[in-house]
Short mmCIF file of C-alpha atoms and ligand atoms in Angstrom, two decimals:
data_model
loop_
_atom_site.label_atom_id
_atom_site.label_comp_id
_atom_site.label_asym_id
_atom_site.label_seq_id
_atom_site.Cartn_x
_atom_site.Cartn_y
_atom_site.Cartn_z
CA UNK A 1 50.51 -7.76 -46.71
CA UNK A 2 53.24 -10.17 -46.42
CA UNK A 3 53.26 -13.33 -43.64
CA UNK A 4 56.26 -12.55 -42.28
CA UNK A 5 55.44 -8.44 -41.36
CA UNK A 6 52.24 -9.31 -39.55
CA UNK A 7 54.04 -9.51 -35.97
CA UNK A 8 55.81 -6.08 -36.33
CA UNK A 9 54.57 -2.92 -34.38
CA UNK A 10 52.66 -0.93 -37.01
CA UNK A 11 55.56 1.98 -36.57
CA UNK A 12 57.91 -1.05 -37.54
CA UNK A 13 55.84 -2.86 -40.38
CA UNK A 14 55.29 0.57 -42.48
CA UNK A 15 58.79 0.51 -43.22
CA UNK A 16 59.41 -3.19 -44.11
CA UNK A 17 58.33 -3.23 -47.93
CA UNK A 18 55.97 -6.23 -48.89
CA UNK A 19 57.98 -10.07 -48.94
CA UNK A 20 60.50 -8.40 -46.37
CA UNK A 21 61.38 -9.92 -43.26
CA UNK A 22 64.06 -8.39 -40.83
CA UNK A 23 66.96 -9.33 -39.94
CA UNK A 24 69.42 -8.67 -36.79
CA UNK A 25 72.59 -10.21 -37.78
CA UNK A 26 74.21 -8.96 -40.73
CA UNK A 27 74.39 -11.24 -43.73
CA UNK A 28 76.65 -11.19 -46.20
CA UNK A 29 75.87 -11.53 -49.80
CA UNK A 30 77.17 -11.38 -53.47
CA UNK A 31 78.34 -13.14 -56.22
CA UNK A 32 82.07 -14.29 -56.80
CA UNK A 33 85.46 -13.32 -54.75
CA UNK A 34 85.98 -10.80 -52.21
CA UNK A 35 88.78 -8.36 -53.38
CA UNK A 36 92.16 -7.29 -51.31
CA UNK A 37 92.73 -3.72 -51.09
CA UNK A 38 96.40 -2.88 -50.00
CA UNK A 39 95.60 0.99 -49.57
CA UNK A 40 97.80 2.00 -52.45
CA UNK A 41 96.18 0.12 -55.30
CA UNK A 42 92.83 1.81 -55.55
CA UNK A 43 91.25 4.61 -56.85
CA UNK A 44 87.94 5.93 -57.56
CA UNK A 45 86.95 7.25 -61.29
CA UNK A 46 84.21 9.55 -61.77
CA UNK A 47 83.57 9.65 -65.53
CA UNK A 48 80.93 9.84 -68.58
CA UNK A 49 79.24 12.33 -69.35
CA UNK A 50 80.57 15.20 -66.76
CA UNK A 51 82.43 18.49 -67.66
CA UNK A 52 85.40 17.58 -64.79
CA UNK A 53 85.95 14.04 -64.95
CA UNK A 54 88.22 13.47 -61.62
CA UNK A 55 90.00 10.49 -60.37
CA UNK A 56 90.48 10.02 -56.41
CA UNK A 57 93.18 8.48 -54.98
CA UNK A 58 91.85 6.30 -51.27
CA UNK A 59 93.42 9.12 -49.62
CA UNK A 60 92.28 12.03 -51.66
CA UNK A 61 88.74 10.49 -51.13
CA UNK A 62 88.92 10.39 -47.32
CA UNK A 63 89.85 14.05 -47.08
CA UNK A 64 86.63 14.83 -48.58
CA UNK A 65 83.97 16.23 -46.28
CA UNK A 66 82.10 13.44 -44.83
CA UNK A 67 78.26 12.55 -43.94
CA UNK A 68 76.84 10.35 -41.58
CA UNK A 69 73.32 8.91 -43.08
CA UNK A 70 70.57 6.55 -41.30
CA UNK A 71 68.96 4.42 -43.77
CA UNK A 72 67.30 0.93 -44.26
CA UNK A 73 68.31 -1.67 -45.95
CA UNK A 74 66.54 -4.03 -48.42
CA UNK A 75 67.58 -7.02 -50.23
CA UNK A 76 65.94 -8.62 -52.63
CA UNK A 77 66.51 -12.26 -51.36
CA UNK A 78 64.03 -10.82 -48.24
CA UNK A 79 65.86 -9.98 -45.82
CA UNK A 80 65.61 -6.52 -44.38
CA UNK A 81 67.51 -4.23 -41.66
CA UNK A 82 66.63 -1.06 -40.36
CA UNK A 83 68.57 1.86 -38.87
CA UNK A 84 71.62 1.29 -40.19
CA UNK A 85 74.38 4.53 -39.87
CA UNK A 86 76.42 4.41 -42.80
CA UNK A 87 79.81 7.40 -42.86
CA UNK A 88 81.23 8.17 -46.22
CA UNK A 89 80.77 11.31 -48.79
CA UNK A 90 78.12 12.08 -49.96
CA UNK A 91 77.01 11.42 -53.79
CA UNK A 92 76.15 14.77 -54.27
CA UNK A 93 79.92 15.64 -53.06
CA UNK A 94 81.36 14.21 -56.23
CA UNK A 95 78.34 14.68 -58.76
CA UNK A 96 78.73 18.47 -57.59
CA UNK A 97 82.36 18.66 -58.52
CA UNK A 98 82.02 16.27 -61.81
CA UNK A 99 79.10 18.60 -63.19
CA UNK A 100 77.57 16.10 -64.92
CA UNK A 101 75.97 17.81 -68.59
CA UNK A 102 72.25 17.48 -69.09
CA UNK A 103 72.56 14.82 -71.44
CA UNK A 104 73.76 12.54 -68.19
CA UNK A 105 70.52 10.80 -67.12
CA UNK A 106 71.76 7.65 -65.38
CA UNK A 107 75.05 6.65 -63.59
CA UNK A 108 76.87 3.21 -63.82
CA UNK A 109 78.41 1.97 -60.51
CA UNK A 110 81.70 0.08 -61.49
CA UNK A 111 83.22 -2.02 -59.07
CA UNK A 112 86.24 -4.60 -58.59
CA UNK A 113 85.73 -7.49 -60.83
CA UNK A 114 83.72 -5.83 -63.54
CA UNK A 115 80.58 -5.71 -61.26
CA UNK A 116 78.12 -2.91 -61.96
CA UNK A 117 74.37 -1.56 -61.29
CA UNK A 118 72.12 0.92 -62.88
CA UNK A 119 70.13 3.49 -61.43
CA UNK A 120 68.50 7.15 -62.63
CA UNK A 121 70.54 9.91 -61.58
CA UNK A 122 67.28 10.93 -59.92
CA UNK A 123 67.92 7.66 -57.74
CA UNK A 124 70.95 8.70 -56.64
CA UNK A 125 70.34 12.30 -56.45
CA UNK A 126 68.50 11.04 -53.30
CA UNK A 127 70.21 13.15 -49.98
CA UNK A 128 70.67 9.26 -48.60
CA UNK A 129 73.20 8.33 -51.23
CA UNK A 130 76.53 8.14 -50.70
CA UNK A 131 79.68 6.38 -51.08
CA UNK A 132 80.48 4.42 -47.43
CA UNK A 133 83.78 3.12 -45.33
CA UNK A 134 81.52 2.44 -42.64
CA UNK A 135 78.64 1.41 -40.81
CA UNK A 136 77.26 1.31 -37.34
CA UNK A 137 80.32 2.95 -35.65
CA UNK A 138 83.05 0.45 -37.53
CA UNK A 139 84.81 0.15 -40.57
CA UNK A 140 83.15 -1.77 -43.22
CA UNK A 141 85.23 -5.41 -43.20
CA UNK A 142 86.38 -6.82 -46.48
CA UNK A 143 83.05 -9.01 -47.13
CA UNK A 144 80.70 -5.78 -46.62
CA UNK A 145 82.86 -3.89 -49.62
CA UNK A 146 85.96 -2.57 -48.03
CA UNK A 147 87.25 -0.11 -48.82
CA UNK A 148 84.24 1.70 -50.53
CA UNK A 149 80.76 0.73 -51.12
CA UNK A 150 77.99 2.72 -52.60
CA UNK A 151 74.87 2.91 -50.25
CA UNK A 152 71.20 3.89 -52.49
CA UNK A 153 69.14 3.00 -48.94
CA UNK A 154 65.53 3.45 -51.33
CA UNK A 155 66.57 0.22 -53.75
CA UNK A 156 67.19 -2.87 -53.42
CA UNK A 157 70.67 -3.71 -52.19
CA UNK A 158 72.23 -5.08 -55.04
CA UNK A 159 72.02 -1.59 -56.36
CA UNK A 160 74.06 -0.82 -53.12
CA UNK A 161 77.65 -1.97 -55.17
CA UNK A 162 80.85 -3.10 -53.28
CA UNK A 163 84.23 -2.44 -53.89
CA UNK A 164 83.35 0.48 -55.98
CA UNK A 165 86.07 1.81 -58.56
CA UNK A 166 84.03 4.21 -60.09
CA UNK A 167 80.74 6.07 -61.14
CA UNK A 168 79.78 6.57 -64.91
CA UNK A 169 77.06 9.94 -65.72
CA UNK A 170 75.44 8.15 -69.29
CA UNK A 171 72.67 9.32 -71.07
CA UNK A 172 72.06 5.49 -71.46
CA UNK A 173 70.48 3.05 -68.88
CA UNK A 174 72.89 -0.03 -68.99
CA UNK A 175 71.89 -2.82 -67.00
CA UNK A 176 74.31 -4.02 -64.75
CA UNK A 177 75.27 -7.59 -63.38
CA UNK A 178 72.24 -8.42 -61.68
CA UNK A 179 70.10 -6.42 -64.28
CA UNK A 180 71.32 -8.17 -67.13
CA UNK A 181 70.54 -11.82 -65.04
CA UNK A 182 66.89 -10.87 -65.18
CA UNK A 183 66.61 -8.31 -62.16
CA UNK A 184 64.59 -4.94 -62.17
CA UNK A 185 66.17 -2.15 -63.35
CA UNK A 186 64.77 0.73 -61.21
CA UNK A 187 64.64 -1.68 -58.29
CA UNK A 188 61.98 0.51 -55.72
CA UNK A 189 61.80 -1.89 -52.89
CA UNK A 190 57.90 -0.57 -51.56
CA UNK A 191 56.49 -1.43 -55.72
CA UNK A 192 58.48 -4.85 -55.52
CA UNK A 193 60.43 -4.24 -58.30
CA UNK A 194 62.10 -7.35 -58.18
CA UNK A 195 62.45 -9.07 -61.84
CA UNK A 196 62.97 -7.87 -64.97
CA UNK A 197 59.37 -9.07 -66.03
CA UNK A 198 57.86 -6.62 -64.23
CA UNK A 199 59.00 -3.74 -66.11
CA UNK A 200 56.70 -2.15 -68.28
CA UNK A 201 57.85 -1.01 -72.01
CA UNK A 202 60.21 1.62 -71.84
CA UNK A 203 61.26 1.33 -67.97
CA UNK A 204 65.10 1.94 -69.38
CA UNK A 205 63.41 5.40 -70.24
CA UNK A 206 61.90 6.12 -67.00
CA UNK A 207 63.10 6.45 -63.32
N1 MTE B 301 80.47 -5.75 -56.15
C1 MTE B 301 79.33 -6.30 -55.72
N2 MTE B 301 78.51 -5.58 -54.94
C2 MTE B 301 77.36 -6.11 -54.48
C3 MTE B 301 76.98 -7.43 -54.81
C4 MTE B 301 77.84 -8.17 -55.67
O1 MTE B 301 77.55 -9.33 -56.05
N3 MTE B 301 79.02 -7.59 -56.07
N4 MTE B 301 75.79 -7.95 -54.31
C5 MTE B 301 74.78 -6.99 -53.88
C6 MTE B 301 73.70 -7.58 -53.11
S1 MTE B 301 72.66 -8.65 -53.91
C7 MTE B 301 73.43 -7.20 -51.81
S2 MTE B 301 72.06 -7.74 -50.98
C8 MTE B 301 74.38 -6.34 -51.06
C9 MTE B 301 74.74 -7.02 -49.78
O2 MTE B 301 75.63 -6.26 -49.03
P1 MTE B 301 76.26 -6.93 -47.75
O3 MTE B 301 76.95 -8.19 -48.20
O4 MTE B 301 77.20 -5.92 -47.18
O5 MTE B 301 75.11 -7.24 -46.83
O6 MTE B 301 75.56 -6.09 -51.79
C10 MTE B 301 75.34 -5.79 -53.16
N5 MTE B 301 76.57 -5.33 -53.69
MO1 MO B 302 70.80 -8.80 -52.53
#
């Protein structure tokens, strides 16, 4: 067991995953400029491999039924927070309306400034996952991914993309920003699937 979980109430430390340590503030944390979103210039593109591809206007998204989800959250710098309450829809809101074909085995996040992450659609088919506006009683600001994020509480948070434009069904794994840079592609915070070195042959294969 990690150093830093040894002081945590056991009903505390089982949820930590190994090398974690929690946090209480909020930090803040990816790579290059934070996008402006005027309310008009957005939209949100559900594509690939899907018999109703759909595109969502901000409004159009925010009339969707919404969900209010507790979760965890995990990055892979260390840092840790728990009981987070994230409000948004629901992934399987807009998978269920896409009907995504059975050749669609992963889905690409895209996101403002050609960001993206990879996960198994059995990742996201998780009844956690959903697309976010905001946490803890407020509005997500700017820096946490205004105006939509995508929350996958069960990986690490880089899979957890700001900004997000859109969500691609493939029947290919492609790594995404951080995945290409030498991070895991599956990502399962409680196997420390941290690097890419870690993988075994085939992981692009297997959720
Ligand atoms: N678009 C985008 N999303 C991103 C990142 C990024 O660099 N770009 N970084 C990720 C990482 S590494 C983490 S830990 C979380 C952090 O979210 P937070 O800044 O709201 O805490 O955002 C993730 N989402
Ligand atoms: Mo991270």
């Amino acid at each position: 067991m990690s150093l830093f979980q040894k002081n945590y109430p056991p009903e505390i430390a089982k949820r930590v995953p190994p090398g974690q340590r929690l946090v209480k503030t909020w930090p803040v944390l990816h790579y290059g400029p934070i996008p402006k979103f005027d309310g008009v210039n957005w939209d949100l593109e559900i594509s690939g491999l899907v018999e109703e591809p759909f595109t969502l206007s901000y409004e159009e998204l925010r009339a969707l039924p919404t969900v209010s989800v507790g979760a965890d959250m995990h990055c892979v710098t260390g840092w840790s927070q728990l009981d987070n309450t994230w409000e948004g829809v629901s992934f399987a809101t807009l998978r269920d309306r896409a009907k995504p074909t059975s050749e669609a085995k992963w889905v690409i996040a895209h996101c403002a400034y050609n960001y993206t992450s990879n996960l198994s659609l059995e990742a996201m088919n998780d009844d956690d996952v959903l697309v976010a506006w905001r946490k803890d009683g407020e509005d997500l600001t700017p820096d946490h991914g205004w105006p939509l994020r995508l929350v996958v509480p069960k990986r690490y948070a880089w899979k957890s993309a700001k900004w997000l434009t859109g969500l691609e069904f493939s029947a290919k794994n492609t790594r995404g920003f951080w995945e290409v840079r030498g991070y895991h592609i599956h990502a399962e915070p409680f196997a420390e699937e941290r690097y890419s070195y870690q993988e075994g042959p085939g992981a692009e294969l297997e959720a």
